[in-house]
Amino acid sequence: MIEFDHVSKVYANGTVGLDDVTLTIQDGEFVAIIGRSGAGKSTLLRTVNRMHQITSGKLTVNGTDVSALSGKRLRKFRRGIGMVFQSFNLVTRTSVIKNVLSACVPDMPFWRVLLGAFRKEDKIKALESLEKVGILDKAYVRADQLSGGQQQRVALARTLTQDPRIILADEPVAALDPVTARQVMQDFVRINQEMGISILLNIHHVELALEYADRIIGIRSGRIVYDGPSANVDQAVLDTIYADETPAEEAV
Ligand SMILES: Nc1ncnc2c1ncn2[C@@H]1O[C@H](COP(=O)(O)OP(=O)(O)OP(=O)(O)O)[C@@H](O)[C@H]1O
Ligand SMILES: [Mg+2]
């Protein structure tokens, strides 16, 4: 469970990223965060695994006060939360399986990493993860020989090896064509439904958000302006989320 209790985030330069956000995400939910560019979607997502530190309020993840974590406990906490980005972040010159196994590296003695001596159980887990996202046949292919959609699936498989209870995805389908984007969204749905992993993702494509997520959080200037079922999002809601912030006298 993720609980934001009057959370704000003000960046060092004074920019307000989040403004008094209060919301609860239950285990197993599939939530899409929508809003204009600069609204605070990435900020919201990245506070959950403490890539960004909140500046006021309280953020609790599975009962843990996120702000209070440091050192070893923070690293362990982060490993329980998967993260997927728009740009896949793979090591493209090496094989798919090594990319997936790289998620095991923090637990491994350094000599094993150098030798590429991964444990058998880690290899099995990596192959199982690839199977879950439907690209087991690509395990020994170099990552740069895969399409964008396949590369995003490798990134997903890599996070699955961490046994996350939550996956955060920052614009995971933004770089993909419409057909591939849908396939990757379906992967998220399957992971959510079959493995019970909570999915929290930022997305610019409203149609995809409404089609695949159960719940929509609409954010504008760091504030939550809609939070409810996808089915209840109508034009009026979208107008509220995407309202033009430009003052009337400047809008020519
Ligand atoms: N590291 C930072 N330092 C200062 N300001 C930042 C930083 N990161 C983000 N911001 C600002 O915080 C606000 C929210 O940014 P954020 O990246 O969360 O928006 P977003 O909704 O993800 O936008 P996009 O759709 O373009 O990715 C913006 O005004 C942005 O300029
Ligand atoms: Mg963003």
PDB file of N, CA, C and O in Angstrom, residues 17 30-31 46 52 91-92 100 116 131 133 210 247-248:
ATOM      1  N   GLY A  17       6.976  20.703  -7.369  1.00  0.00           N
ATOM      2  CA  GLY A  17       6.719  19.482  -8.136  1.00  0.00           C
ATOM      3  C   GLY A  17       5.420  18.829  -7.706  1.00  0.00           C
ATOM      4  O   GLY A  17       4.614  18.405  -8.522  1.00  0.00           O
ATOM      5  N   PHE A  30      -3.959  -1.035 -10.562  1.00  0.00           N
ATOM      6  CA  PHE A  30      -3.319  -0.590 -11.804  1.00  0.00           C
ATOM      7  C   PHE A  30      -3.743   0.852 -12.020  1.00  0.00           C
ATOM      8  O   PHE A  30      -4.887   1.121 -12.376  1.00  0.00           O
ATOM      9  N   VAL A  31      -2.809   1.761 -11.754  1.00  0.00           N
ATOM     10  CA  VAL A  31      -3.127   3.191 -11.745  1.00  0.00           C
ATOM     11  C   VAL A  31      -2.334   3.909 -12.833  1.00  0.00           C
ATOM     12  O   VAL A  31      -1.120   3.704 -12.952  1.00  0.00           O
ATOM     13  N   ARG A  46       8.428   9.241  -8.806  1.00  0.00           N
ATOM     14  CA  ARG A  46       9.800   9.076  -8.296  1.00  0.00           C
ATOM     15  C   ARG A  46       9.941   9.366  -6.808  1.00  0.00           C
ATOM     16  O   ARG A  46      10.987   9.069  -6.227  1.00  0.00           O
ATOM     17  N   HIS A  52      13.286  10.840  -5.636  1.00  0.00           N
ATOM     18  CA  HIS A  52      13.132  12.215  -5.170  1.00  0.00           C
ATOM     19  C   HIS A  52      12.655  12.177  -3.721  1.00  0.00           C
ATOM     20  O   HIS A  52      11.749  11.408  -3.390  1.00  0.00           O
ATOM     21  N   VAL A  91      21.781  -2.441 -21.402  1.00  0.00           N
ATOM     22  CA  VAL A  91      23.142  -2.455 -21.941  1.00  0.00           C
ATOM     23  C   VAL A  91      23.020  -3.143 -23.295  1.00  0.00           C
ATOM     24  O   VAL A  91      22.897  -4.364 -23.375  1.00  0.00           O
ATOM     25  N   THR A  92      22.978  -2.352 -24.359  1.00  0.00           N
ATOM     26  CA  THR A  92      22.564  -2.893 -25.662  1.00  0.00           C
ATOM     27  C   THR A  92      23.610  -3.804 -26.300  1.00  0.00           C
ATOM     28  O   THR A  92      23.284  -4.586 -27.184  1.00  0.00           O
ATOM     29  N   VAL A 100      18.916  -9.001 -17.987  1.00  0.00           N
ATOM     30  CA  VAL A 100      17.932  -9.371 -16.970  1.00  0.00           C
ATOM     31  C   VAL A 100      18.650  -9.756 -15.669  1.00  0.00           C
ATOM     32  O   VAL A 100      18.251  -9.362 -14.577  1.00  0.00           O
ATOM     33  N   GLY A 116      31.019 -13.154 -14.647  1.00  0.00           N
ATOM     34  CA  GLY A 116      29.721 -13.480 -15.228  1.00  0.00           C
ATOM     35  C   GLY A 116      29.209 -14.790 -14.657  1.00  0.00           C
ATOM     36  O   GLY A 116      28.453 -15.512 -15.288  1.00  0.00           O
ATOM     37  N   GLU A 131      10.072 -15.411 -19.880  1.00  0.00           N
ATOM     38  CA  GLU A 131       8.911 -16.167 -20.337  1.00  0.00           C
ATOM     39  C   GLU A 131       7.623 -15.393 -20.025  1.00  0.00           C
ATOM     40  O   GLU A 131       6.705 -15.335 -20.839  1.00  0.00           O
ATOM     41  N   VAL A 133       7.079 -12.301 -19.992  1.00  0.00           N
ATOM     42  CA  VAL A 133       6.820 -11.208 -20.924  1.00  0.00           C
ATOM     43  C   VAL A 133       6.925 -11.671 -22.383  1.00  0.00           C
ATOM     44  O   VAL A 133       6.991 -10.864 -23.304  1.00  0.00           O
ATOM     45  N   LEU A 210      -7.018   5.059 -20.278  1.00  0.00           N
ATOM     46  CA  LEU A 210      -8.415   4.708 -19.980  1.00  0.00           C
ATOM     47  C   LEU A 210      -8.696   3.248 -20.311  1.00  0.00           C
ATOM     48  O   LEU A 210      -9.489   2.585 -19.637  1.00  0.00           O
ATOM     49  N   PRO A 247      -2.406  32.556 -18.359  1.00  0.00           N
ATOM     50  CA  PRO A 247      -3.391  33.567 -17.985  1.00  0.00           C
ATOM     51  C   PRO A 247      -4.077  34.136 -19.226  1.00  0.00           C
ATOM     52  O   PRO A 247      -3.439  34.282 -20.267  1.00  0.00           O
ATOM     53  N   ALA A 248      -5.374  34.445 -19.109  1.00  0.00           N
ATOM     54  CA  ALA A 248      -6.201  34.841 -20.251  1.00  0.00           C
ATOM     55  C   ALA A 248      -5.571  35.987 -21.054  1.00  0.00           C
ATOM     56  O   ALA A 248      -5.533  35.948 -22.282  1.00  0.00           O
TER      57      ALA A 248
END
